Short mmCIF file of C-alpha atoms and ligand atoms in Angstrom, two decimals:
data_model
loop_
_atom_site.label_atom_id
_atom_site.label_comp_id
_atom_site.label_asym_id
_atom_site.label_seq_id
_atom_site.Cartn_x
_atom_site.Cartn_y
_atom_site.Cartn_z
CA MET A 1 2.79 4.04 -10.85
CA PHE A 2 3.49 3.93 -7.70
CA THR A 3 1.21 5.29 -4.95
CA ALA A 4 1.49 6.49 -0.92
CA PRO A 5 1.37 3.60 0.95
CA LYS A 6 -2.10 2.55 2.32
CA GLY A 7 -3.36 4.82 5.07
CA THR A 8 -0.83 7.37 4.39
CA TYR A 9 -1.12 10.76 2.16
CA ASP A 10 0.55 13.52 0.73
CA VAL A 11 0.35 17.12 1.76
CA LEU A 12 0.55 19.06 -1.42
CA PRO A 13 1.32 22.85 -1.67
CA GLU A 14 -2.19 23.81 -2.09
CA ARG A 15 -3.17 22.37 1.43
CA SER A 16 0.12 22.50 3.28
CA GLY A 17 -0.16 26.25 4.27
CA ARG A 18 -3.17 25.79 6.08
CA TRP A 19 -1.77 22.63 7.46
CA GLN A 20 1.51 24.39 8.79
CA ARG A 21 -0.72 27.22 10.12
CA THR A 22 -2.83 24.95 11.98
CA LEU A 23 0.12 23.15 13.69
CA GLU A 24 1.56 26.23 14.96
CA ALA A 25 -1.72 27.72 16.03
CA LEU A 26 -2.36 24.89 17.89
CA LEU A 27 0.71 25.20 19.87
CA ALA A 28 0.81 28.83 20.29
CA PRO A 29 -1.01 29.09 23.62
CA ALA A 30 1.57 26.37 24.88
CA VAL A 31 4.43 28.34 23.70
CA ARG A 32 2.97 31.42 25.88
CA ALA A 33 2.98 29.42 28.51
CA GLY A 34 6.42 28.20 28.48
CA TYR A 35 6.17 24.84 26.99
CA ARG A 36 9.60 24.26 24.93
CA LEU A 37 10.22 22.50 21.85
CA VAL A 38 11.52 18.84 22.09
CA GLU A 39 12.51 16.60 19.18
CA THR A 40 12.90 12.89 19.94
CA PRO A 41 13.54 10.13 17.37
CA VAL A 42 10.40 8.57 15.15
CA PHE A 43 11.77 5.42 16.17
CA GLU A 44 12.65 3.84 19.79
CA GLU A 45 13.62 0.50 21.18
CA THR A 46 10.44 -1.56 20.96
CA GLY A 47 10.85 -2.05 25.06
CA VAL A 48 10.15 1.59 25.32
CA PHE A 49 6.53 0.93 24.02
CA LEU A 50 6.07 -2.50 25.50
CA ARG A 51 6.24 -1.05 28.80
CA VAL A 52 3.50 1.73 27.98
CA GLY A 53 0.73 -0.52 27.20
CA GLU A 54 1.10 -4.40 26.74
CA ALA A 55 -2.64 -4.92 27.18
CA THR A 56 -3.74 -2.12 24.61
CA ASP A 57 -4.65 -2.52 20.89
CA VAL A 58 -2.11 0.27 20.06
CA VAL A 59 1.04 -1.89 21.38
CA GLN A 60 -0.73 -5.52 20.71
CA LYS A 61 -1.98 -4.80 17.33
CA GLU A 62 -0.57 -1.54 15.76
CA MET A 63 2.92 -1.34 16.22
CA TYR A 64 5.35 -1.23 13.08
CA THR A 65 8.22 -3.28 14.65
CA PHE A 66 11.34 -4.38 12.40
CA GLU A 67 14.86 -5.42 13.24
CA ASP A 68 17.47 -3.33 12.09
CA LYS A 69 20.61 -4.50 10.29
CA GLY A 70 22.21 -4.74 13.92
CA GLY A 71 19.64 -6.96 14.95
CA ARG A 72 18.03 -4.65 17.33
CA SER A 73 14.11 -4.56 17.60
CA LEU A 74 12.80 -0.92 16.84
CA THR A 75 9.37 0.51 16.79
CA LEU A 76 8.06 3.40 14.70
CA ARG A 77 6.62 5.79 17.37
CA PRO A 78 2.92 5.21 17.66
CA GLU A 79 2.62 7.92 20.22
CA ALA A 80 5.11 10.69 21.59
CA THR A 81 4.79 10.46 25.25
CA ALA A 82 6.69 7.11 25.83
CA GLY A 83 9.64 8.65 24.02
CA VAL A 84 9.69 12.14 25.62
CA MET A 85 9.62 10.01 28.83
CA ARG A 86 12.33 8.03 27.87
CA ALA A 87 14.52 11.13 26.93
CA ALA A 88 13.70 12.77 30.04
CA ILE A 89 15.10 10.07 32.12
CA GLU A 90 18.22 9.53 30.12
CA HIS A 91 18.89 13.10 30.44
CA HIS A 92 18.15 13.35 34.13
CA VAL A 93 15.60 15.95 33.98
CA ASP A 94 14.48 15.07 37.52
CA ARG A 95 17.55 17.03 38.64
CA GLY A 96 16.83 20.35 37.00
CA PRO A 97 13.89 22.75 37.52
CA LEU A 98 10.57 21.35 37.51
CA PRO A 99 7.79 21.16 36.16
CA TRP A 100 9.65 20.17 32.89
CA LYS A 101 7.35 21.58 30.33
CA VAL A 102 7.69 20.67 26.46
CA ARG A 103 5.75 20.66 23.09
CA TYR A 104 6.25 18.44 20.13
CA ALA A 105 4.80 18.07 16.79
CA GLY A 106 5.37 15.27 14.41
CA PRO A 107 4.30 11.93 12.58
CA MET A 108 3.23 9.18 14.33
CA PHE A 109 2.39 5.48 13.21
CA ARG A 110 -0.01 2.95 13.98
CA TYR A 111 -0.94 0.17 11.85
CA GLU A 112 -4.84 0.63 12.16
CA ARG A 113 -7.52 0.13 9.18
CA PRO A 114 -7.68 3.30 7.46
CA GLN A 115 -10.85 5.46 7.12
CA ALA A 116 -11.96 9.03 7.24
CA GLY A 117 -9.76 10.47 9.85
CA ARG A 118 -7.85 7.11 10.67
CA TYR A 119 -4.46 6.66 9.07
CA ARG A 120 -1.27 4.79 9.62
CA GLN A 121 1.18 7.81 9.66
CA PHE A 122 -0.59 10.92 11.30
CA TRP A 123 0.43 13.90 12.66
CA GLN A 124 0.21 14.77 16.16
CA VAL A 125 1.08 18.14 18.41
CA GLY A 126 1.21 17.44 21.78
CA ILE A 127 2.63 18.93 25.24
CA GLU A 128 3.79 17.42 28.61
CA ALA A 129 4.36 18.76 31.75
CA LEU A 130 6.87 16.44 33.92
CA GLY A 131 7.95 16.61 37.56
CA VAL A 132 4.72 18.17 39.63
CA GLU A 133 1.46 16.40 40.99
CA ASP A 134 -0.10 19.60 41.38
CA PRO A 135 -3.83 19.86 40.25
CA ALA A 136 -2.99 23.34 39.35
CA ILE A 137 -0.80 21.65 36.20
CA ASP A 138 -3.39 19.39 35.27
CA ALA A 139 -5.94 22.41 34.79
CA GLU A 140 -3.02 24.07 32.95
CA VAL A 141 -2.62 21.43 30.47
CA VAL A 142 -6.33 20.73 29.90
CA ALA A 143 -7.04 24.43 29.63
CA LEU A 144 -4.11 24.85 27.28
CA GLY A 145 -5.92 22.30 25.19
CA ALA A 146 -9.08 24.10 25.21
CA ARG A 147 -7.13 27.49 24.20
CA ALA A 148 -5.26 25.63 21.31
CA PHE A 149 -9.07 24.91 19.76
CA GLU A 150 -9.90 28.81 20.14
CA GLU A 151 -6.68 29.62 18.75
CA VAL A 152 -7.51 27.52 15.28
CA GLY A 153 -11.20 28.84 15.65
CA LEU A 154 -12.57 25.11 15.90
CA ALA A 155 -16.14 25.63 18.11
CA GLY A 156 -17.81 22.37 18.20
CA VAL A 157 -15.57 20.80 20.64
CA THR A 158 -16.58 19.01 23.98
CA LEU A 159 -14.05 18.37 26.79
CA LEU A 160 -14.87 15.12 28.40
CA LEU A 161 -13.31 14.28 31.92
CA ASN A 162 -12.52 11.41 34.03
CA SER A 163 -10.08 10.08 36.84
CA MET A 164 -8.58 6.87 36.43
CA GLY A 165 -7.68 6.83 39.91
CA ASP A 166 -4.42 5.27 41.01
CA GLU A 167 -2.86 2.17 42.24
CA ALA A 168 -4.48 2.53 45.72
CA CYS A 169 -8.09 2.53 44.32
CA ARG A 170 -7.89 1.37 40.83
CA PRO A 171 -6.87 -2.47 41.46
CA ALA A 172 -10.24 -3.13 43.78
CA TYR A 173 -12.26 -1.33 41.22
CA ILE A 174 -11.11 -3.40 38.44
CA GLU A 175 -11.82 -6.56 40.26
CA THR A 176 -15.33 -5.18 41.10
CA LEU A 177 -15.90 -4.54 37.13
CA ARG A 178 -14.26 -7.98 36.42
CA SER A 179 -16.90 -9.59 38.37
CA TYR A 180 -19.61 -7.49 37.04
CA LEU A 181 -18.39 -8.64 33.37
CA ARG A 182 -18.13 -12.13 34.06
CA ALA A 183 -21.73 -12.01 35.43
CA SER A 184 -22.54 -10.31 32.02
CA ALA A 185 -20.34 -12.54 29.64
CA GLY A 186 -23.65 -13.59 27.90
CA ARG A 187 -24.35 -10.46 26.49
CA LEU A 188 -20.71 -9.18 25.87
CA CYS A 189 -18.72 -9.48 22.39
CA ALA A 190 -16.09 -12.04 22.01
CA GLU A 191 -13.58 -9.12 22.32
CA CYS A 192 -15.18 -7.65 25.56
CA ARG A 193 -15.02 -11.52 26.96
CA ALA A 194 -11.47 -11.52 26.37
CA ARG A 195 -10.72 -8.14 27.86
CA THR A 196 -12.46 -9.08 31.00
CA GLU A 197 -9.46 -10.87 32.03
CA THR A 198 -6.94 -8.85 30.44
CA ASN A 199 -7.97 -5.30 30.37
CA PRO A 200 -11.67 -4.82 31.76
CA LEU A 201 -11.52 -1.20 31.58
CA ARG A 202 -11.45 -1.26 27.85
CA ALA A 203 -14.80 -2.93 27.78
CA LEU A 204 -16.24 0.35 29.11
CA ASP A 205 -15.60 2.09 25.98
CA CYS A 206 -17.05 -1.04 23.59
CA LYS A 207 -19.08 0.58 20.77
CA ASN A 208 -20.81 -2.84 20.44
CA PRO A 209 -24.90 -1.96 21.44
CA SER A 210 -24.85 -5.34 23.12
CA CYS A 211 -22.01 -4.51 25.24
CA GLN A 212 -23.11 -0.83 25.92
CA ASP A 213 -26.71 -2.45 27.19
CA ALA A 214 -24.73 -5.02 29.17
CA LEU A 215 -22.50 -1.98 30.85
CA ALA A 216 -25.21 0.37 31.37
CA LEU A 217 -25.40 -0.41 35.06
CA ALA A 218 -21.58 -1.13 35.23
CA PRO A 219 -20.03 0.20 38.63
CA VAL A 220 -18.06 3.31 37.51
CA LEU A 221 -14.47 4.21 38.76
CA ALA A 222 -15.54 7.81 40.06
CA ASN A 223 -17.60 6.10 42.85
CA HIS A 224 -14.54 4.06 43.80
CA LEU A 225 -11.76 6.68 43.96
CA CYS A 226 -9.68 6.96 47.15
CA VAL A 227 -9.66 9.88 49.10
CA PRO A 228 -6.46 11.85 47.60
CA CYS A 229 -7.58 10.80 43.96
CA HIS A 230 -11.02 12.22 44.50
CA THR A 231 -9.38 15.41 46.40
CA HIS A 232 -7.33 15.85 43.11
CA TYR A 233 -10.18 15.44 40.67
CA ASP A 234 -12.26 17.64 42.89
CA GLU A 235 -9.47 20.46 42.64
CA VAL A 236 -8.80 20.13 38.84
CA ARG A 237 -12.55 20.54 38.36
CA GLY A 238 -12.40 23.25 40.43
CA TYR A 239 -9.43 24.96 38.74
CA LEU A 240 -10.95 24.66 35.30
CA ASP A 241 -14.26 26.36 36.42
CA ALA A 242 -12.37 29.17 37.44
CA LEU A 243 -10.62 29.22 34.34
CA GLY A 244 -14.22 29.15 32.37
CA VAL A 245 -13.20 25.95 30.51
CA ALA A 246 -16.29 24.13 29.95
CA TRP A 247 -16.00 20.07 30.52
CA VAL A 248 -18.46 17.35 30.94
CA GLU A 249 -18.13 14.39 33.22
CA ALA A 250 -17.19 11.08 31.36
CA PRO A 251 -17.10 8.22 33.83
CA ARG A 252 -17.01 5.95 31.10
CA LEU A 253 -13.91 7.62 29.28
CA VAL A 254 -11.31 4.86 29.08
CA ARG A 255 -7.98 6.22 27.19
CA GLY A 256 -6.25 3.52 24.82
CA LEU A 257 -3.09 3.47 26.45
CA ASP A 258 -2.24 1.71 29.70
CA TYR A 259 -0.23 4.55 31.52
CA TYR A 260 -2.86 6.86 32.55
CA ARG A 261 -3.79 7.84 36.42
CA ARG A 262 -6.01 10.26 37.78
CA THR A 263 -6.98 12.74 35.49
CA THR A 264 -7.90 11.61 31.88
CA PHE A 265 -9.66 13.84 29.24
CA GLU A 266 -10.26 13.74 25.40
CA PHE A 267 -11.85 16.36 23.05
CA GLN A 268 -14.31 15.23 20.56
CA HIS A 269 -15.97 17.19 17.74
CA GLY A 270 -19.50 16.43 16.40
CA GLY A 271 -18.69 16.56 12.74
CA LEU A 272 -16.24 13.83 12.22
CA GLY A 273 -18.35 10.50 12.58
CA ALA A 274 -16.87 7.59 14.09
CA GLN A 275 -13.03 9.04 14.60
CA ASN A 276 -14.26 11.65 16.73
CA ALA A 277 -11.48 12.21 19.03
CA VAL A 278 -9.42 15.45 17.98
CA GLY A 279 -7.36 14.80 21.12
CA GLY A 280 -6.65 13.16 24.18
CA GLY A 281 -4.48 12.92 27.25
CA GLY A 282 -4.11 12.68 30.96
CA ARG A 283 -1.81 12.23 33.87
CA TYR A 284 0.74 9.18 33.81
CA ASP A 285 2.37 8.92 37.17
CA GLY A 286 4.43 5.90 37.28
CA LEU A 287 5.54 5.82 33.68
CA SER A 288 8.96 6.91 34.55
CA GLU A 289 9.04 3.90 37.07
CA SER A 290 7.75 1.52 34.31
CA LEU A 291 10.73 2.76 31.99
CA GLU A 292 13.24 2.30 35.18
CA GLY A 293 13.46 6.04 35.92
CA PRO A 294 12.95 8.01 39.01
CA PRO A 295 9.66 9.33 40.31
CA LEU A 296 8.73 11.81 37.79
CA PRO A 297 5.06 12.31 37.43
CA GLY A 298 3.49 13.79 34.38
CA ILE A 299 0.55 15.04 32.30
CA GLY A 300 -0.02 16.07 28.60
CA TRP A 301 -2.16 15.72 25.71
CA SER A 302 -1.82 15.16 22.01
CA PHE A 303 -3.97 16.11 19.24
CA GLY A 304 -4.71 14.51 15.87
CA VAL A 305 -3.99 17.03 13.44
CA GLU A 306 -5.85 15.91 10.23
CA ARG A 307 -8.72 15.35 12.24
CA ILE A 308 -8.79 18.87 13.43
CA LEU A 309 -8.19 20.18 9.50
CA LEU A 310 -11.26 17.93 8.78
CA ALA A 311 -13.48 19.31 11.77
CA LEU A 312 -12.39 22.89 10.64
CA GLU A 313 -13.49 22.07 6.87
CA SER A 314 -16.90 20.56 8.67
CA GLU A 315 -17.26 24.00 10.28
CA GLY A 316 -16.40 25.49 7.04
CA ALA A 317 -14.02 27.70 8.86
CA GLU A 318 -11.92 30.09 6.29
CA ASP A 319 -8.50 29.70 5.75
CA THR A 320 -7.05 33.17 6.90
CA GLY A 321 -3.58 32.55 5.38
CA ARG A 322 -1.78 35.07 3.40
CA ALA A 323 -0.57 34.86 -0.01
CA VAL A 324 2.66 33.29 -0.63
CA CYS A 325 3.76 36.17 -3.08
CA GLU A 326 3.51 39.80 -2.40
CA VAL A 327 5.34 41.27 -5.59
CA TYR A 328 5.49 39.65 -8.83
CA VAL A 329 7.91 40.63 -11.47
CA ILE A 330 7.48 40.24 -15.20
CA PRO A 331 10.32 40.78 -17.65
CA LEU A 332 9.33 41.80 -21.14
CA GLY A 333 12.00 40.52 -23.71
CA ALA A 334 14.96 38.41 -23.14
CA GLY A 335 17.02 41.70 -22.63
CA ALA A 336 14.89 42.57 -19.52
CA LYS A 337 15.74 39.36 -17.80
CA PRO A 338 18.92 39.96 -15.86
CA ALA A 339 17.58 43.26 -14.46
CA VAL A 340 14.58 41.15 -13.17
CA VAL A 341 16.40 38.36 -11.80
CA THR A 342 18.38 40.72 -9.70
CA LEU A 343 15.20 42.87 -8.79
CA VAL A 344 13.55 39.96 -7.39
CA ASP A 345 16.76 38.78 -5.53
CA GLU A 346 16.80 42.43 -3.77
CA LEU A 347 13.17 41.98 -2.87
CA ARG A 348 13.45 38.69 -1.47
CA ARG A 349 16.44 39.71 0.61
CA ALA A 350 14.55 42.72 1.87
CA GLY A 351 11.93 40.11 3.26
CA VAL A 352 9.56 40.53 0.64
CA HIS A 353 7.68 37.24 -0.78
CA ALA A 354 8.66 38.05 -4.46
CA ASP A 355 8.36 35.97 -7.74
CA MET A 356 8.99 36.42 -11.41
CA THR A 357 7.92 34.69 -14.71
CA PHE A 358 10.15 31.96 -16.04
CA GLY A 359 10.22 30.97 -19.77
CA ASP A 360 8.50 32.62 -22.48
CA LYS A 361 4.91 33.15 -21.42
CA GLY A 362 4.27 36.38 -23.46
CA MET A 363 2.38 39.41 -21.54
CA LYS A 364 -0.80 37.69 -21.55
CA GLY A 365 0.39 34.41 -20.13
CA ALA A 366 2.53 36.55 -17.50
CA MET A 367 -0.34 38.77 -16.31
CA LYS A 368 -2.24 35.43 -15.79
CA ALA A 369 0.61 34.12 -13.60
CA ALA A 370 0.62 37.57 -11.87
CA ASP A 371 -3.15 36.99 -11.07
CA ARG A 372 -2.59 33.60 -9.68
CA SER A 373 0.57 34.29 -7.51
CA GLY A 374 -2.14 36.64 -5.26
CA ALA A 375 0.56 39.34 -5.40
CA GLN A 376 -0.56 43.04 -4.62
CA VAL A 377 1.74 44.62 -6.79
CA THR A 378 3.23 43.41 -10.23
CA LEU A 379 6.26 45.03 -11.54
CA ILE A 380 6.60 45.10 -15.24
CA VAL A 381 10.27 45.49 -17.18
CA GLY A 382 10.17 45.78 -20.60
CA GLU A 383 13.39 46.73 -22.69
CA ARG A 384 12.17 50.31 -23.44
CA ASP A 385 11.48 50.83 -19.74
CA LEU A 386 15.09 49.40 -19.06
CA ALA A 387 16.52 52.09 -21.36
CA GLU A 388 14.76 54.61 -19.54
CA GLY A 389 15.59 53.58 -16.24
CA VAL A 390 12.05 52.86 -14.86
CA ALA A 391 9.70 49.84 -14.19
CA GLN A 392 6.04 49.76 -14.38
CA LEU A 393 4.40 49.33 -11.15
CA LYS A 394 0.83 48.00 -11.23
CA HIS A 395 -1.47 47.64 -8.31
CA MET A 396 -3.46 44.09 -8.85
CA ASP A 397 -6.78 44.92 -7.02
CA THR A 398 -7.39 48.62 -8.93
CA GLY A 399 -5.33 47.99 -12.18
CA GLU A 400 -3.73 51.51 -11.59
CA GLN A 401 -0.23 51.47 -13.32
CA TYR A 402 2.70 54.07 -13.55
CA PRO A 403 6.44 54.14 -13.92
CA VAL A 404 8.88 54.17 -10.80
CA PRO A 405 12.79 54.69 -11.01
CA LEU A 406 14.36 51.19 -11.68
CA ALA A 407 16.61 51.98 -8.90
CA GLU A 408 13.73 52.47 -6.22
CA ALA A 409 11.38 49.92 -7.72
CA ALA A 410 12.02 47.16 -5.19
CA THR A 411 11.44 49.47 -2.35
CA ARG A 412 8.40 51.34 -3.68
CA ALA A 413 6.77 47.88 -4.74
CA ALA A 414 7.57 46.30 -1.16
CA ALA A 415 5.91 49.76 0.18
CA ALA A 416 2.70 49.67 -2.20
CA ALA A 417 2.29 45.74 -1.46
CA GLU A 418 2.33 46.59 2.16
CA ARG A 419 -0.19 49.37 2.04
CA ASP A 420 -2.50 47.59 -0.61
CA GLN A 421 -2.55 44.54 2.08
CA ALA A 422 -3.26 46.73 4.99
CA ALA A 423 -6.21 48.34 2.86
CA ASP A 424 -7.65 45.01 1.90
CA ASP A 425 -7.27 43.83 6.02
CA THR A 426 -9.59 46.91 6.99
CA VAL A 427 -12.49 46.10 4.48
CA ASP A 428 -15.48 44.80 6.20
CA PRO A 429 -15.80 41.50 3.98
CA GLY A 430 -19.82 41.97 4.15
CA GLN A 431 -19.89 45.66 3.06
CA ALA A 432 -17.33 44.48 0.27
CA THR A 433 -19.85 41.80 -0.86
CA GLU A 434 -22.49 44.33 -0.96
CA THR A 435 -20.91 46.91 -3.11
CA GLU A 436 -19.94 43.83 -5.59
CA ASP A 437 -23.42 42.80 -5.73
CA GLU A 438 -24.83 46.50 -6.60
CA THR A 439 -22.27 46.93 -9.43
CA GLU A 440 -23.44 43.79 -11.05
P1 LIG B 501 -4.24 9.03 21.75
O1 LIG B 501 -5.60 9.42 22.26
O2 LIG B 501 -3.66 7.75 21.43
O3 LIG B 501 -3.13 9.64 22.82
O4 LIG B 501 -3.83 9.69 20.45
C1 LIG B 501 -4.17 11.10 20.47
C2 LIG B 501 -4.81 11.62 19.19
O5 LIG B 501 -4.14 11.29 18.23
C3 LIG B 501 -6.37 11.37 19.04
O6 LIG B 501 -7.39 11.88 20.00
C4 LIG B 501 -6.51 11.60 17.34
O7 LIG B 501 -6.88 12.75 17.19
C5 LIG B 501 -5.30 11.22 16.92
N1 LIG B 501 -5.02 9.78 16.34
C6 LIG B 501 -4.75 8.67 16.96
N2 LIG B 501 -4.67 7.85 16.07
C7 LIG B 501 -4.82 8.22 15.03
C8 LIG B 501 -5.02 7.38 13.54
N3 LIG B 501 -4.53 6.34 13.45
N4 LIG B 501 -5.31 8.41 12.63
C9 LIG B 501 -5.24 9.96 13.01
N5 LIG B 501 -5.26 10.46 14.10
C10 LIG B 501 -5.09 9.75 15.04
C11 LIG B 501 -1.90 9.76 22.78
O8 LIG B 501 -1.29 9.56 21.57
C12 LIG B 501 -1.24 10.19 24.03
N6 LIG B 501 0.29 10.26 23.90
C13 LIG B 501 -1.63 11.47 24.40
C14 LIG B 501 -1.11 12.03 25.83
C15 LIG B 501 -0.04 12.88 25.69
N7 LIG B 501 -1.05 11.51 26.84
C16 LIG B 501 -0.30 12.14 27.89
N8 LIG B 501 0.27 13.02 27.24
#
C-alpha cells in the first residue's frame, strides 16, 4: 500500500473546511488593506534561492533541487518571498505605482526532519509590500499579522520584534560578535563553532543550553545600530504602540533566511512545543539587487497554516463553519427519482447547498443520511406525493413535517432552511444547554 511521502499529509474533507476557512481568515485583514493576490510557480531556477540565503540551513540543507529533462537546475520553493521578488523584477513592478502590495497562499517545500508542526510540504499564507522604506508600512505589515490572528480567534500569540540593522552597521556588529564567539569557542556546540565563521548571527538563537549560557552576555545588535536604523526602528515601535499592537523586544531574534534588514519579527504560540513559530517576517531591502533587480525595498511575512491549526486546537477553539448541506432531498421509490434529481438541480442553481440520497437506502437509511448531512430542511418525495403534486417538507430541528406544492418545493425549502439557520444563530448557546439539561 502506498502512503503519503514522509513529512507530507492529506487534508481530508472532515478537516478541509476549517483548513480553507483558516487560510481565508488569515488573509482577510490584508485583503481589506489592498494586498492583491499573486501566484508564482512552485518551482524556480535554483539560483533564485541560492541568492537569498547561501549561509542558511533552508538553502544549504533543506532544498528539493532537481534537474529537469532540459538540464536546468530547478528547486521546489522553500518559501515564497524570493519568487515574488523575482516576479516583481521580471515584470518591472518598480516602474508602476508603489507600494506594490500582494498576498499569497500555497505549499512550500523543505527537506526537514518531520515532527509535530514540521513538515516537508507545508502551507504558508503571506503578504509582501514592495517599493517603500517608510516605517509606517513596516507597522502596517506587522499589524496585519496581529490582526490575522485576531481574525481566526487565536489568542496566545506573542509578537517578538527586533532590528537586524543594515549594511552600514551590521558588518561591524558581526565582527564584534565573531570575536566574542571565538573567545567562547570552548563552550559552543560544533555547529556554532562552524557558524562563528560562516554566519555568526545564527549562533544567537541556538537552542543548545551550553551555547545559550555562553551567549548570555554576547553583544546584541540593538546596541550597535547606526542612527538611520535606530530611527527607523523607533518609528516602527511608535506606530505599533499607536495601533495597540503588543510586542516584545527580542534582541536575539535571528531569522532563518539571509535577506533581512532592519525590522524583523516572529509570532510565537505557547501551545506548540519546539515548533512554536506560527509566522515570521521582516524587511528585505537589498534582496532585489541580489537578484539583479533595481532598488526595490520590501517587507512581508509568512504564516505556517498547519501550526496555526494546531495552535487553534490547543486553545480548544470551536470551528464555526457552516454545514455543507442546507436542503436534503429523499426520493421514496424509483418513480420519484427523476423529479428529485431535477429538484436538487433547481435548488443548487438557486444557490442553495443541496444533496440527495443515492442508491437504495430505504426510509430509515435515508433519514440517517439527512441527519448526517447537517441540512436544516429535508424534502421527502414519495410516489404518492408525486401523484398529488406535493413534497413533504421536514424541519430537522423540530421534526415538524407538512406538504408543500411540488412546483414551490425548492423555494419553500430554501426559505425554511434560511429561517431555521437564522433562528439557530440567535440562540444563546449557554441558554440552549441549560434548557437541554432541564429536560433530561
Ligand atoms: P520562515 O520563518 O522561514 O519565513 O517561515 C514562516 C513560517 O512558516 C514559520 O514561522 C512556520 O510557521 C512556517 N514553517 C516554516 N517551516 C515549516 C515546516 N517545515 N513545517 C511547517 N511549517 C513551517 C519565511 O518563509 C519568509 N518567506 C517570511 C517572509 C515573508 N519574510 C519576508 N516576507
